[in-house]
Coordinates of C-alpha atoms and ligand atoms in Angstrom, one line a residue:
M1195 CA -18.8 -49.8 -7.5
I1196 CA -18.3 -53.1 -9.3
L1197 CA -15.0 -54.2 -10.9
V1198 CA -15.5 -56.2 -14.1
S1199 CA -13.3 -58.1 -16.6
S1200 CA -12.2 -55.8 -19.4
C1201 CA -13.0 -58.5 -22.0
L1202 CA -16.6 -58.7 -20.7
A1203 CA -16.8 -54.9 -21.2
G1204 CA -15.9 -55.4 -24.9
L1205 CA -12.2 -54.6 -24.9
E1206 CA -10.1 -56.8 -27.2
V1207 CA -7.7 -57.9 -24.5
R1208 CA -8.1 -61.7 -24.6
Y1209 CA -5.0 -63.8 -25.4
N1210 CA -6.1 -64.0 -29.0
G1211 CA -7.0 -60.4 -29.4
T1212 CA -10.8 -60.8 -29.1
H1213 CA -13.3 -59.7 -26.5
S1214 CA -16.2 -61.5 -24.7
L1215 CA -18.7 -58.6 -24.7
D1216 CA -21.6 -59.0 -22.3
L1217 CA -24.1 -56.3 -22.9
R1218 CA -25.1 -56.2 -19.2
I1219 CA -21.5 -55.4 -18.2
R1220 CA -21.2 -52.7 -20.8
E1221 CA -24.4 -51.2 -19.5
L1222 CA -23.0 -51.1 -15.9
I1223 CA -20.0 -49.3 -17.2
E1224 CA -22.1 -46.8 -19.2
E1225 CA -24.2 -46.1 -16.1
G1226 CA -21.0 -45.4 -14.0
Q1227 CA -21.6 -48.4 -11.8
A1228 CA -18.6 -50.5 -12.9
V1229 CA -15.0 -50.1 -14.0
S1230 CA -13.0 -52.6 -15.9
V1231 CA -9.7 -54.4 -15.3
C1232 CA -7.7 -57.1 -17.0
P1233 CA -5.5 -59.0 -14.6
E1234 CA -3.2 -60.4 -17.3
L1235 CA -2.5 -57.0 -18.8
L1236 CA -1.9 -55.6 -15.3
G1237 CA 0.5 -58.5 -14.7
G1238 CA 2.6 -57.5 -17.7
F1239 CA 1.2 -59.4 -20.7
S1240 CA 0.3 -57.8 -24.0
T1241 CA -2.3 -58.8 -26.5
P1242 CA -2.1 -61.1 -28.4
R1243 CA -0.3 -63.6 -26.1
E1244 CA 0.1 -67.3 -25.8
P1245 CA -2.8 -69.3 -24.2
A1246 CA -1.9 -70.4 -20.7
E1247 CA -3.4 -72.9 -18.2
I1248 CA -2.9 -73.8 -14.6
V1249 CA -0.9 -77.0 -14.4
G1250 CA -1.1 -79.2 -11.3
G1251 CA -4.1 -77.6 -9.6
N1252 CA -6.2 -74.4 -9.5
G1253 CA -5.8 -70.8 -8.5
E1254 CA -5.7 -71.6 -4.8
D1255 CA -2.8 -74.1 -5.4
V1256 CA -0.9 -71.4 -7.4
L1257 CA -1.2 -69.0 -4.4
D1258 CA 0.1 -71.8 -2.2
G1259 CA 3.0 -72.5 -4.5
K1260 CA 1.7 -76.0 -5.4
A1261 CA 0.7 -75.4 -9.0
R1262 CA 2.1 -73.3 -11.8
V1263 CA 0.7 -71.3 -14.7
M1264 CA 2.2 -72.4 -18.0
E1265 CA 2.0 -71.2 -21.5
Q1266 CA 1.3 -73.8 -24.2
S1267 CA 4.9 -73.7 -25.3
G1268 CA 6.1 -74.5 -21.8
Q1269 CA 7.1 -71.1 -20.5
D1270 CA 6.3 -70.7 -16.8
V1271 CA 4.4 -67.4 -16.4
T1272 CA 3.2 -67.9 -12.8
E1273 CA 4.9 -64.7 -11.5
L1274 CA 3.0 -62.5 -14.0
Y1275 CA -0.3 -64.1 -13.0
L1276 CA 0.5 -63.5 -9.3
R1277 CA 1.4 -59.9 -10.0
G1278 CA -1.8 -59.3 -12.0
A1279 CA -3.8 -60.8 -9.2
Q1280 CA -2.2 -58.6 -6.6
L1281 CA -2.7 -55.4 -8.7
T1282 CA -6.3 -56.4 -9.3
L1283 CA -6.8 -56.8 -5.6
D1284 CA -5.3 -53.3 -5.1
K1285 CA -7.7 -51.9 -7.7
A1286 CA -10.7 -53.6 -6.1
R1287 CA -9.8 -52.0 -2.8
Q1288 CA -9.1 -48.6 -4.4
V1289 CA -12.6 -48.4 -5.9
K1290 CA -14.1 -50.1 -2.9
A1291 CA -15.7 -52.8 -5.1
K1292 CA -18.7 -54.4 -3.5
A1293 CA -18.4 -57.2 -6.1
V1294 CA -16.1 -58.3 -8.9
V1295 CA -17.4 -59.9 -12.1
L1296 CA -14.8 -61.9 -13.9
K1297 CA -14.8 -64.0 -17.1
E1298 CA -15.4 -67.7 -16.4
Y1299 CA -12.9 -70.3 -17.5
S1300 CA -9.8 -68.1 -17.6
P1301 CA -6.7 -69.1 -15.6
S1302 CA -6.9 -65.6 -14.0
C1303 CA -10.6 -64.9 -13.9
G1304 CA -12.4 -68.2 -13.7
S1305 CA -14.6 -68.5 -10.6
A1306 CA -16.2 -71.9 -10.9
M1307 CA -14.5 -73.7 -13.9
I1308 CA -11.1 -73.5 -15.5
Y1309 CA -9.2 -75.4 -18.2
N1310 CA -7.5 -78.5 -16.7
G1311 CA -3.9 -77.8 -17.7
Q1312 CA -3.7 -80.2 -20.6
F1313 CA -4.4 -77.7 -23.4
A1314 CA -7.1 -80.0 -24.8
G1315 CA -10.1 -77.8 -24.3
Q1316 CA -11.3 -79.7 -21.2
K1317 CA -12.5 -77.9 -18.1
E1318 CA -12.7 -78.8 -14.5
A1319 CA -14.0 -77.3 -11.3
G1320 CA -11.7 -74.6 -9.9
N1321 CA -11.0 -70.9 -9.9
G1322 CA -8.3 -68.7 -11.5
V1323 CA -5.4 -67.0 -9.7
T1324 CA -7.0 -63.6 -9.4
T1325 CA -10.3 -65.0 -8.2
A1326 CA -8.6 -67.1 -5.6
L1327 CA -6.7 -64.0 -4.2
L1328 CA -9.7 -61.8 -4.2
R1329 CA -11.8 -64.4 -2.4
R1330 CA -9.1 -65.0 0.2
N1331 CA -9.3 -61.3 0.9
G1332 CA -13.1 -61.4 1.4
I1333 CA -14.2 -60.0 -1.9
T1334 CA -17.2 -61.4 -3.7
V1335 CA -16.4 -62.8 -7.1
L1336 CA -19.1 -63.5 -9.7
S1337 CA -18.9 -64.4 -13.3
E1338 CA -21.0 -63.6 -16.4
E1339 CA -22.8 -66.9 -15.6
T1340 CA -23.9 -65.9 -12.1
L1341 CA -24.4 -62.2 -12.7
A1342 CA -28.1 -62.4 -13.3
S1343 CA -29.1 -63.4 -9.8
Y1344 CA -26.7 -60.7 -8.3
L1345 CA -28.3 -58.0 -10.5
Q1346 CA -31.8 -59.1 -9.5
Q1347 CA -30.9 -58.7 -5.8
N1348 CA -28.9 -55.5 -6.1
R1349 CA -30.7 -53.2 -8.7
Ligands
SF4_2345 S1 -10.5 -63.3 -18.8 FE1 -9.5 -61.8 -17.4 S2 -7.4 -61.9 -17.8 FE2 -8.4 -62.8 -19.6 S3 -8.7 -61.1 -21.0 FE3 -10.5 -61.2 -19.7 S4 -10.1 -59.8 -18.1 FE4 -8.2 -60.2 -19.0

């Protein structure tokens, strides 16, 4: 089984109420090979919600207590992100996920690049909070950008 970001599956769960449908992901779900999860909804957020970015580091730093996740208005939402990451890890274990495919650039789900914490649309290398926790626990995390090579090797 593969665990995938709900927004990549076409669910309108992004902060602004939109989705990020990837047809390959939807196909995996329709074939019964994947189930979807949204770490931010698991953490306690609803849709729509304020945009948030990691300030002062990346997902690894958030796990280590060295950076925070902040909403644009200044609200510290780190605890909700940590809760969502833990519940996503629980879900990955529950379904025995052999890989997890998460949406790139998100402060939860990014796996190579995230926004840099200045709310100016600029990205930097780093992963989101959920990705960091999953990887620390030995789980392979891909994104829609790196899915093609995984599918070539595993289908
Ligand atoms: S990027 Fe992750 S946290 Fe954000 S809407 Fe998609 S699944 Fe949810």
